Short mmCIF file of C-alpha atoms in Angstrom, two decimals:
data_model
loop_
_atom_site.label_atom_id
_atom_site.label_comp_id
_atom_site.label_asym_id
_atom_site.label_seq_id
_atom_site.Cartn_x
_atom_site.Cartn_y
_atom_site.Cartn_z
CA MET V 1 -83.20 -2.20 171.55
CA THR V 2 -86.44 -0.20 170.38
CA THR V 3 -84.71 3.03 170.64
CA THR V 4 -81.58 2.29 169.18
CA MET V 5 -83.80 1.60 166.38
CA ASP V 6 -85.34 5.07 166.54
CA ALA V 7 -82.31 6.72 166.73
CA GLN V 8 -80.82 4.78 163.16
CA ALA V 9 -84.11 5.78 161.67
CA LYS V 10 -83.45 9.41 162.09
CA MET V 11 -80.79 8.94 159.99
CA THR V 12 -81.58 10.15 156.90
CA SER V 13 -79.66 9.03 153.56
CA ARG V 14 -77.86 11.67 152.87
CA GLN V 15 -76.95 11.93 156.44
CA ARG V 16 -75.31 8.53 156.13
CA LEU V 17 -73.54 9.36 152.74
CA ILE V 18 -72.25 12.71 154.07
CA VAL V 19 -70.93 10.14 157.21
CA PHE V 20 -69.84 7.85 154.85
CA LEU V 21 -67.82 10.64 153.23
CA LEU V 22 -66.14 11.99 156.48
CA LEU V 23 -65.34 8.54 157.56
CA GLY V 24 -63.30 7.30 154.25
CA THR V 25 -61.93 10.85 154.07
CA GLN V 26 -60.56 10.66 157.70
CA PHE V 27 -59.13 7.15 157.40
CA MET V 28 -57.89 7.86 154.17
CA LEU V 29 -55.33 10.59 154.87
CA SER V 30 -54.71 8.18 158.00
CA VAL V 31 -53.34 5.18 155.48
CA ASP V 32 -51.50 8.38 154.16
CA TYR V 33 -49.20 8.72 156.90
CA SER V 34 -47.79 5.34 157.27
CA ILE V 35 -48.39 4.01 153.52
CA LEU V 36 -44.92 5.02 153.17
CA ASN V 37 -43.82 3.10 155.88
CA VAL V 38 -43.52 -0.72 154.39
CA ALA V 39 -41.71 2.16 151.12
CA LEU V 40 -39.18 3.68 153.77
CA PRO V 41 -36.14 1.57 152.05
CA HIS V 42 -37.13 1.44 148.70
CA VAL V 43 -37.49 5.85 149.06
CA GLY V 44 -33.92 6.16 150.94
CA ALA V 45 -32.45 4.43 148.29
CA GLY V 46 -34.91 6.50 145.53
CA VAL V 47 -34.14 9.98 147.19
CA GLY V 48 -30.54 9.23 148.95
CA LEU V 49 -31.68 9.42 152.35
CA GLY V 50 -30.20 7.63 155.66
CA PHE V 51 -31.23 5.91 158.35
CA SER V 52 -32.13 8.82 160.13
CA GLY V 53 -33.38 10.25 157.09
CA MET V 54 -35.54 8.07 156.36
CA ALA V 55 -37.23 8.83 160.17
CA TRP V 56 -37.69 12.26 158.84
CA VAL V 57 -39.91 11.13 155.78
CA ILE V 58 -42.32 10.34 158.17
CA THR V 59 -41.74 13.11 160.78
CA ALA V 60 -41.66 16.02 158.39
CA TYR V 61 -45.59 14.64 157.69
CA ALA V 62 -46.65 14.43 161.89
CA LEU V 63 -45.36 17.80 162.70
CA PRO V 64 -47.26 19.97 160.76
CA ALA V 65 -50.34 17.80 160.64
CA ALA V 66 -49.98 18.30 165.05
CA GLY V 67 -48.51 21.45 165.59
CA PHE V 68 -51.64 23.32 162.78
CA THR V 69 -54.37 21.11 163.94
CA LEU V 70 -56.15 23.66 165.92
CA LEU V 71 -55.23 26.59 164.23
CA PHE V 72 -56.97 25.53 161.28
CA GLY V 73 -59.55 24.56 162.84
CA ARG V 74 -60.61 28.27 164.16
CA ILE V 75 -59.80 29.10 160.33
CA ALA V 76 -62.49 26.63 159.32
CA ASP V 77 -64.91 28.01 161.99
CA LEU V 78 -64.17 31.67 160.36
CA LEU V 79 -64.13 31.28 156.64
CA GLY V 80 -66.16 28.08 156.74
CA ARG V 81 -66.00 23.99 157.32
CA ARG V 82 -66.35 22.83 153.57
CA ARG V 83 -64.03 25.56 151.98
CA MET V 84 -61.32 24.29 154.46
CA PHE V 85 -62.04 20.98 153.53
CA LEU V 86 -61.67 21.79 149.82
CA ILE V 87 -58.76 22.97 150.65
CA GLY V 88 -56.88 20.64 152.19
CA LEU V 89 -58.03 17.55 150.00
CA THR V 90 -56.54 20.11 146.89
CA LEU V 91 -53.15 20.91 148.58
CA LEU V 92 -52.87 17.13 149.52
CA VAL V 93 -53.24 16.31 145.83
CA VAL V 94 -49.75 19.11 144.82
CA ALA V 95 -48.51 17.90 147.36
CA SER V 96 -48.51 13.83 146.51
CA LEU V 97 -47.71 14.71 142.88
CA MET V 98 -44.51 16.25 143.82
CA GLY V 99 -44.40 13.73 146.06
CA GLY V 100 -44.37 10.84 143.29
CA LEU V 101 -42.33 13.28 141.07
CA ALA V 102 -39.61 13.81 143.75
CA THR V 103 -36.05 13.53 142.60
CA ASN V 104 -34.09 14.48 145.67
CA ALA V 105 -34.72 13.53 149.27
CA THR V 106 -35.37 17.70 149.57
CA VAL V 107 -38.59 17.53 147.63
CA LEU V 108 -39.53 14.71 148.66
CA LEU V 109 -39.33 15.83 152.83
CA THR V 110 -41.12 19.44 150.79
CA ALA V 111 -43.89 16.79 149.58
CA ARG V 112 -44.28 15.19 153.00
CA THR V 113 -44.48 18.26 154.60
CA LEU V 114 -46.99 19.40 152.42
CA GLN V 115 -49.09 16.52 152.78
CA GLY V 116 -49.04 17.11 156.97
CA LEU V 117 -50.07 20.84 155.66
CA ALA V 118 -52.99 19.58 154.10
CA THR V 119 -54.31 17.21 156.70
CA ALA V 120 -54.20 19.88 159.52
CA ILE V 121 -55.94 21.76 157.14
CA ALA V 122 -58.38 18.84 156.73
CA THR V 123 -59.05 16.69 159.60
CA PRO V 124 -60.58 19.03 161.50
CA ALA V 125 -62.64 20.22 158.99
CA ALA V 126 -63.98 16.88 158.52
CA LEU V 127 -64.52 16.31 162.29
CA SER V 128 -66.36 19.15 162.56
CA LEU V 129 -68.44 18.43 159.35
CA LEU V 130 -69.02 14.77 161.24
CA ILE V 131 -70.44 15.97 164.17
CA THR V 132 -72.10 18.62 162.92
CA SER V 133 -74.49 16.17 160.16
CA VAL V 134 -75.24 14.43 163.32
CA SER V 135 -77.23 16.37 165.61
CA ASP V 136 -78.71 13.47 167.92
CA GLU V 137 -76.05 12.34 170.50
CA LYS V 138 -76.92 8.17 169.91
CA GLN V 139 -75.52 7.81 166.38
CA ARG V 140 -72.24 10.95 167.30
CA ALA V 141 -71.48 8.50 170.30
CA ARG V 142 -71.25 5.78 167.50
CA VAL V 143 -69.65 7.62 164.53
CA LEU V 144 -66.73 8.87 167.03
CA GLY V 145 -66.38 5.47 168.31
CA LEU V 146 -65.57 4.56 164.66
CA ASN V 147 -63.69 7.31 163.74
CA GLY V 148 -60.93 7.01 166.24
CA ALA V 149 -60.87 2.69 165.43
CA LEU V 150 -60.69 4.12 161.55
CA LEU V 151 -57.72 6.43 162.50
CA SER V 152 -55.88 3.57 163.35
CA ALA V 153 -57.13 0.88 161.40
CA GLY V 154 -56.03 3.39 158.58
CA PHE V 155 -52.58 2.90 160.39
CA THR V 156 -52.07 -0.34 159.03
CA ALA V 157 -54.02 -0.22 155.95
CA GLY V 158 -51.26 2.02 154.64
CA ALA V 159 -49.08 -0.76 155.70
CA LEU V 160 -51.01 -3.03 153.37
CA VAL V 161 -51.59 -0.76 150.49
CA GLY V 162 -47.88 0.67 150.55
CA GLY V 163 -46.61 -2.33 150.11
CA THR V 164 -48.63 -3.97 147.51
CA LEU V 165 -47.81 -0.72 145.48
CA VAL V 166 -44.44 -0.47 146.52
CA GLY V 167 -43.90 -4.39 145.10
CA THR V 168 -45.60 -4.13 141.94
CA LEU V 169 -45.39 -0.53 140.83
CA GLY V 170 -42.91 1.00 142.77
CA TRP V 171 -42.78 2.86 145.48
CA ARG V 172 -43.80 6.75 143.61
CA TRP V 173 -47.19 5.45 143.97
CA ALA V 174 -47.10 5.70 147.40
CA PHE V 175 -47.51 8.90 147.05
CA LEU V 176 -49.56 9.42 143.72
CA ILE V 177 -52.35 7.10 145.00
CA ASN V 178 -53.98 9.81 146.75
CA VAL V 179 -54.04 11.93 143.79
CA PRO V 180 -57.78 10.21 142.57
CA VAL V 181 -59.04 9.30 145.68
CA ALA V 182 -58.68 13.06 146.63
CA LEU V 183 -60.43 14.24 143.55
CA LEU V 184 -63.16 12.01 143.81
CA ILE V 185 -63.94 13.83 147.36
CA LEU V 186 -63.51 17.01 146.17
CA VAL V 187 -66.34 16.22 143.33
CA VAL V 188 -68.27 14.42 145.89
CA THR V 189 -68.21 17.18 148.48
CA PRO V 190 -69.99 20.11 147.01
CA LEU V 191 -72.83 17.60 145.99
CA LEU V 192 -73.25 16.24 149.50
CA VAL V 193 -71.80 18.49 152.39
CA GLN V 194 -73.98 21.91 152.63
CA ALA V 195 -71.65 25.13 153.14
CA SER V 196 -71.35 26.15 156.75
CA SER V 197 -71.71 29.82 157.90
CA ALA V 198 -68.73 31.20 159.33
CA ALA V 199 -68.15 32.35 162.96
CA ALA V 200 -67.82 36.34 163.16
CA LYS V 201 -66.16 36.87 166.07
CA VAL V 202 -63.67 34.10 165.26
CA LYS V 203 -60.00 34.68 166.56
CA LEU V 204 -56.50 33.32 165.99
CA ASP V 205 -54.32 32.41 168.16
CA VAL V 206 -51.26 32.15 166.48
CA PRO V 207 -48.56 32.64 168.88
CA GLY V 208 -49.73 29.15 170.03
CA ALA V 209 -50.15 27.31 166.58
CA ILE V 210 -46.11 28.72 166.02
CA THR V 211 -44.65 27.69 169.90
CA VAL V 212 -46.75 24.59 169.45
CA THR V 213 -44.98 24.18 166.07
CA LEU V 214 -41.43 24.98 166.40
CA GLY V 215 -41.87 22.93 170.09
CA LEU V 216 -42.84 20.11 168.63
CA LEU V 217 -40.13 20.07 165.88
CA ALA V 218 -37.66 20.83 167.82
CA PHE V 219 -38.62 17.90 170.58
CA ALA V 220 -38.67 15.88 167.49
CA PHE V 221 -35.76 16.72 165.65
CA GLY V 222 -33.46 16.65 169.68
CA VAL V 223 -34.90 13.58 169.79
CA THR V 224 -34.48 11.61 166.52
CA ASN V 225 -30.59 13.20 166.76
CA ARG V 226 -29.55 13.03 170.02
CA ASN V 227 -29.52 16.88 170.16
CA LEU V 228 -29.74 17.97 174.17
CA TYR V 229 -30.10 21.79 172.62
CA ALA V 230 -32.74 21.10 170.50
CA LEU V 231 -34.55 18.71 172.92
CA VAL V 232 -34.75 21.22 176.07
CA GLY V 233 -35.61 24.07 173.55
CA GLY V 234 -38.71 22.89 172.46
CA LEU V 235 -39.63 21.40 175.49
CA ALA V 236 -38.75 25.56 176.70
CA LEU V 237 -41.08 26.62 173.98
CA LEU V 238 -44.12 23.52 174.64
CA VAL V 239 -44.08 25.66 178.18
CA VAL V 240 -44.24 28.96 176.57
CA PHE V 241 -46.96 27.33 174.35
CA TRP V 242 -48.81 25.41 177.58
CA ARG V 243 -48.42 29.66 179.30
CA ILE V 244 -49.72 31.06 176.32
CA GLU V 245 -52.87 29.14 175.57
CA LYS V 246 -53.85 30.12 180.02
CA ARG V 247 -53.73 33.26 179.25
CA ALA V 248 -55.16 33.69 175.80
CA LYS V 249 -58.64 34.89 175.33
CA ASP V 250 -59.08 32.37 172.55
CA PRO V 251 -57.15 30.40 172.94
CA LEU V 252 -55.94 27.36 170.48
CA ALA V 253 -56.38 24.35 172.93
CA ALA V 254 -57.98 24.83 175.58
CA VAL V 255 -55.89 23.41 178.34
CA SER V 256 -58.08 25.08 181.13
CA ILE V 257 -60.56 21.98 180.02
CA LEU V 258 -58.11 19.34 181.01
CA SER V 259 -58.84 20.43 184.97
CA ARG V 260 -61.67 17.49 184.25
CA ARG V 261 -60.04 14.81 185.46
CA THR V 262 -61.62 12.01 182.50
CA VAL V 263 -60.34 14.08 179.50
CA LYS V 264 -57.05 15.14 181.39
CA TRP V 265 -56.63 11.28 181.77
CA GLY V 266 -58.10 10.29 178.36
CA ASN V 267 -55.74 12.23 176.50
CA ILE V 268 -52.73 11.48 178.94
CA ALA V 269 -53.60 8.02 177.85
CA GLY V 270 -54.59 8.80 174.14
CA LEU V 271 -50.72 9.93 173.53
CA VAL V 272 -49.43 6.65 174.78
CA VAL V 273 -51.92 5.03 172.88
CA PHE V 274 -51.42 5.94 169.71
CA SER V 275 -47.18 7.18 170.04
CA MET V 276 -45.83 3.86 170.90
CA GLU V 277 -47.81 1.64 168.78
CA SER V 278 -47.25 4.02 166.13
CA ALA V 279 -44.01 3.96 166.99
CA LEU V 280 -43.64 -0.13 166.67
CA ILE V 281 -45.05 -0.47 163.27
CA PHE V 282 -42.33 1.64 161.97
CA LEU V 283 -40.14 -0.41 163.67
CA MET V 284 -41.23 -3.89 162.91
CA THR V 285 -41.30 -2.13 159.51
CA LEU V 286 -37.61 -1.55 159.91
CA TYR V 287 -37.10 -5.22 161.12
CA LEU V 288 -39.16 -7.18 158.32
CA GLN V 289 -37.12 -5.90 155.25
CA ASP V 290 -34.34 -4.42 156.76
CA ILE V 291 -33.16 -7.92 159.08
CA LEU V 292 -35.24 -10.70 157.71
CA GLY V 293 -35.27 -9.34 153.71
CA PHE V 294 -38.87 -9.52 153.36
CA THR V 295 -40.09 -7.60 149.95
CA PRO V 296 -42.45 -4.95 150.96
CA ILE V 297 -45.43 -6.97 149.18
CA THR V 298 -44.72 -9.17 152.15
CA THR V 299 -44.45 -6.95 155.34
CA GLY V 300 -47.89 -5.22 153.89
CA LEU V 301 -49.69 -8.52 154.29
CA ILE V 302 -48.13 -8.87 157.64
CA PHE V 303 -49.03 -6.07 158.72
CA GLY V 304 -52.87 -7.04 157.42
CA VAL V 305 -52.93 -9.27 160.67
CA PRO V 306 -53.66 -6.26 163.51
CA GLY V 307 -55.58 -4.76 160.92
CA LEU V 308 -58.05 -7.44 160.87
CA ALA V 309 -57.93 -7.36 164.69
CA SER V 310 -58.69 -2.99 163.95
CA VAL V 311 -61.99 -4.34 162.44
CA ALA V 312 -62.68 -7.01 164.63
CA ALA V 313 -61.82 -4.65 167.70
CA GLY V 314 -63.85 -1.37 166.29
CA ILE V 315 -67.29 -3.98 166.25
CA ILE V 316 -67.03 -4.78 170.17
CA ALA V 317 -65.23 -1.93 171.95
CA GLY V 318 -68.07 -0.33 172.48
CA ARG V 319 -69.95 -3.46 173.95
CA LEU V 320 -67.13 -3.83 176.45
CA ILE V 321 -66.86 -0.49 177.27
CA GLY V 322 -71.28 -0.40 178.38
CA ARG V 323 -70.66 -3.46 180.73
CA HIS V 324 -67.47 -2.67 182.04
CA GLY V 325 -66.93 0.96 181.95
CA GLN V 326 -64.00 2.57 179.46
CA ARG V 327 -62.12 2.97 182.92
CA ARG V 328 -61.29 -0.78 182.45
CA VAL V 329 -61.35 -1.43 178.69
CA LEU V 330 -58.98 1.84 178.23
CA THR V 331 -56.02 0.54 181.19
CA VAL V 332 -56.81 -3.46 179.79
CA GLY V 333 -56.28 -2.64 176.35
CA LEU V 334 -53.50 -0.45 177.07
CA LEU V 335 -52.43 -3.29 179.16
CA VAL V 336 -52.83 -5.79 175.84
CA GLN V 337 -51.23 -3.67 173.90
CA ALA V 338 -47.53 -3.72 176.03
CA GLY V 339 -47.64 -7.34 177.28
CA CYS V 340 -47.85 -8.12 173.73
CA THR V 341 -45.23 -5.49 172.39
CA LEU V 342 -42.84 -7.29 175.44
CA PRO V 343 -42.39 -10.56 173.80
CA LEU V 344 -41.07 -8.84 170.60
CA VAL V 345 -37.70 -8.47 172.02
CA LEU V 346 -36.81 -12.27 171.56
CA LEU V 347 -37.08 -11.56 167.76
CA GLY V 348 -34.58 -13.14 165.81
CA THR V 349 -33.26 -12.93 162.64
CA SER V 350 -34.29 -15.54 161.27
CA ALA V 351 -38.06 -16.37 159.72
CA ALA V 352 -39.48 -18.88 161.90
CA TRP V 353 -39.86 -15.77 164.76
CA LEU V 354 -42.71 -14.73 162.50
CA TRP V 355 -45.02 -17.25 164.99
CA LEU V 356 -44.01 -14.64 167.23
CA LEU V 357 -44.54 -11.63 165.23
CA LEU V 358 -47.89 -12.36 163.91
CA PRO V 359 -49.78 -13.78 167.54
CA ALA V 360 -48.13 -10.93 169.10
CA LEU V 361 -49.27 -7.95 165.99
CA PHE V 362 -52.63 -9.50 166.08
CA ILE V 363 -53.80 -9.83 169.80
CA GLY V 364 -51.75 -6.42 171.35
CA PHE V 365 -53.43 -4.46 167.77
CA PHE V 366 -57.09 -5.85 169.18
CA GLY V 367 -55.79 -4.33 172.92
CA HIS V 368 -54.56 -1.02 170.64
CA VAL V 369 -57.89 -0.35 169.19
CA ALA V 370 -59.74 -0.93 172.03
CA ALA V 371 -57.86 1.11 174.18
CA ILE V 372 -58.58 4.29 171.05
CA VAL V 373 -62.54 3.49 171.63
CA ALA V 374 -61.99 4.14 174.73
CA PHE V 375 -59.94 6.96 174.95
CA MET V 376 -62.24 8.99 172.70
CA VAL V 377 -65.08 7.72 175.29
CA THR V 378 -63.13 9.26 177.96
CA ALA V 379 -61.73 12.28 176.50
CA THR V 380 -64.87 13.82 174.95
CA SER V 381 -67.55 12.92 177.29
CA GLY V 382 -66.28 11.46 180.29
CA SER V 383 -66.88 14.26 182.17
CA GLY V 384 -70.06 15.10 181.63
CA LEU V 385 -69.18 17.82 178.84
CA PRO V 386 -71.62 21.16 178.30
CA ASP V 387 -72.08 21.30 175.03
CA SER V 388 -70.03 24.77 175.46
CA GLU V 389 -67.57 22.24 175.61
CA GLN V 390 -67.86 19.55 173.31
CA GLY V 391 -66.10 20.78 170.65
CA LEU V 392 -63.09 21.54 172.98
CA ALA V 393 -62.50 18.51 174.63
CA THR V 394 -63.11 17.32 170.55
CA GLY V 395 -60.46 19.65 168.96
CA LEU V 396 -58.44 18.57 171.83
CA ALA V 397 -58.34 14.85 171.35
CA THR V 398 -57.78 15.67 167.97
CA LEU V 399 -54.54 17.38 168.56
CA THR V 400 -54.03 14.46 170.96
CA GLN V 401 -53.62 12.41 168.02
CA GLN V 402 -51.91 13.95 165.93
CA VAL V 403 -49.00 15.22 168.58
CA ALA V 404 -48.89 10.95 169.56
CA VAL V 405 -47.68 10.17 165.80
CA ALA V 406 -44.86 12.77 165.17
CA ILE V 407 -43.55 11.96 168.66
CA GLY V 408 -43.88 8.78 168.92
CA VAL V 409 -41.29 7.36 166.21
CA PRO V 410 -38.76 9.97 166.37
CA ILE V 411 -38.64 8.85 170.56
CA LEU V 412 -38.47 5.29 169.48
CA SER V 413 -35.80 5.25 166.40
CA GLY V 414 -34.16 7.70 168.75
CA VAL V 415 -33.77 4.87 171.55
CA ALA V 416 -33.19 2.41 169.26
CA ALA V 417 -30.49 4.86 167.23
CA THR V 418 -28.23 4.60 170.71
CA GLN V 419 -27.26 0.93 169.97
CA VAL V 420 -24.89 0.11 166.84
CA GLY V 421 -27.13 -2.75 165.48
CA LEU V 422 -30.34 -2.61 164.68
CA LEU V 423 -32.76 -5.20 166.09
CA SER V 424 -30.53 -4.15 168.89
CA GLY V 425 -31.90 -0.74 169.07
CA ILE V 426 -35.25 -2.41 168.20
CA ARG V 427 -35.35 -4.67 171.55
CA VAL V 428 -33.96 -1.52 173.35
CA ALA V 429 -36.52 0.99 171.85
CA ILE V 430 -39.41 -2.25 172.62
CA ILE V 431 -38.23 -2.41 176.53
CA PHE V 432 -38.86 1.57 177.00
CA ASP V 433 -42.32 1.07 175.00
CA VAL V 434 -43.69 -0.76 177.56
CA LEU V 435 -41.89 0.50 180.78
CA LEU V 436 -43.82 4.36 179.71
CA THR V 437 -46.46 2.46 178.88
CA VAL V 438 -46.87 0.55 182.10
CA THR V 439 -46.34 3.37 184.04
CA VAL V 440 -49.15 5.30 182.64
CA ILE V 441 -51.37 2.77 182.74
CA ALA V 442 -51.20 2.73 186.55
CA LEU V 443 -51.58 6.98 186.39
CA VAL V 444 -54.81 6.42 183.87
CA TRP V 445 -56.06 4.12 186.10
CA ASN V 446 -55.59 5.76 189.30
CA GLY V 447 -56.86 9.05 187.91
CA LEU V 448 -60.26 7.70 186.56
CA ARG V 449 -60.99 6.48 189.89
CA THR V 450 -64.19 7.22 191.61
CA ARG V 451 -63.59 8.86 194.43
CA PRO V 452 -66.38 8.23 197.50
CA GLN V 453 -68.77 11.97 197.61
CA PRO V 454 -70.44 12.76 200.43
CA ALA V 455 -73.80 12.82 199.39
CA PRO V 456 -75.40 11.20 196.20
CA SER V 457 -76.36 14.75 195.50
CA GLU V 458 -72.60 15.66 195.46
CA VAL V 459 -71.36 13.22 193.27
CA ASP V 460 -69.69 14.17 190.16
CA ASP V 461 -71.54 12.79 187.75
CA ALA V 462 -68.68 11.90 185.29
CA ASP V 463 -68.87 8.37 185.37
CA VAL V 464 -72.97 8.36 185.18
CA ALA V 465 -72.51 10.50 182.19
CA ALA V 466 -69.30 8.23 180.33
CA THR V 467 -71.45 5.31 181.20
CA GLY V 468 -74.41 6.55 179.19
CA PHE V 469 -72.60 8.03 176.13
CA ALA V 470 -70.71 4.18 176.28
CA ARG V 471 -73.62 2.60 176.56
CA SER V 472 -75.31 4.53 173.69
CA ALA V 473 -72.09 3.45 171.23
CA VAL V 474 -73.31 -0.19 172.37
CA ARG V 475 -76.54 0.01 171.64
CA GLU V 476 -75.50 1.34 168.29
CA GLY V 477 -72.59 -1.11 167.48
CA GLU V 478 -75.90 -4.02 168.70
CA MET V 479 -77.31 -2.83 165.66
CA SER V 480 -75.08 -2.70 163.33
#
């Protein structure tokens, strides 16, 4: 307790304000991704998009956000993190105005693409500023855990805010709400955050950024439209990206760091944590509005239920990791997420099925957020990483989050599209979700297992370091 209080005392009021500003920005960007989920039926009707086109409202945002994240992270190192952060937010303002004023599908999808690009510019810069603004390891542990939890909380909050806006002001305000918030951040940031010095020897891995972006785009197109050529082409481009990164002197993604077991298995778990739950929320949005006929406001209020679970899980996840270890919390959290998803195959066409949906969303999201915090701890510190690799591990974890969100919706919507009816498609997609998650749970549980060592001096310090990191987060959480 004393150590924690001392650590907290080291953070100045200015640092607290900076952390609050940057975490708030990350939360806003997460909300921006999901705020249109509830509005999709209204957006589709407003600009003439069908079911498959509505999925691209989500995908058009997520693909550039995923593909360019690490590239713009490097550019931020070269040109200055604060500068790129402000550029990203400025682009977000422009794109949001464009989306709010769109009169056809082309303009709207262009706006969503620019919003995704703005996120790719602002997110790595914000995360780097966040990490560098907190020098104490214990404080950084807590901040990283909060950042991961807020990303998921923002996803459900976006549904709640989006439902309210659409129901009262119209779907255009799901875009326009970003404008005053981003402008406020643009005004406050120069007053609080100092400009960082640019790195002189940073090189840009443009081939890596191009191949991963085109690969993700082709993969998502292939899944959404059931196009085998695009699917194979996307996978081939991702293989090319992998080979480029292994040979590059200054790689966009340090894939060699995946040789560390906690980094590798942590990121594999992270892909499933984010992709399957974000896609499930998308499908449940369609279920509530297109099958049950609920209004956007009612739909948004329903998604406030998992939002409450996010808050609760974010508070106690660190304590659970400290007591039981990140391996157990990660796999149990995923198991809870999958276990609460499976009963949703029983959903019918009557509103009476809310008795099943509401508790399943609440409990499932509790496990989901707990798994997110454990994923961040495992992937960014679980291997006892030296300082020289902390940034690489954090950047890789950030990329994992963005890629997972990019591929989750097209994968499950593509599975759902194999069936004639929407409800039957949702059921098949849920079964796929659960089977994939359970498979990864088994792999991650085995992959993170501590291997017996011949002598104490040779024991891999991964679990010791990770436990220390998690317990630091716990102590900080207990004082919050």
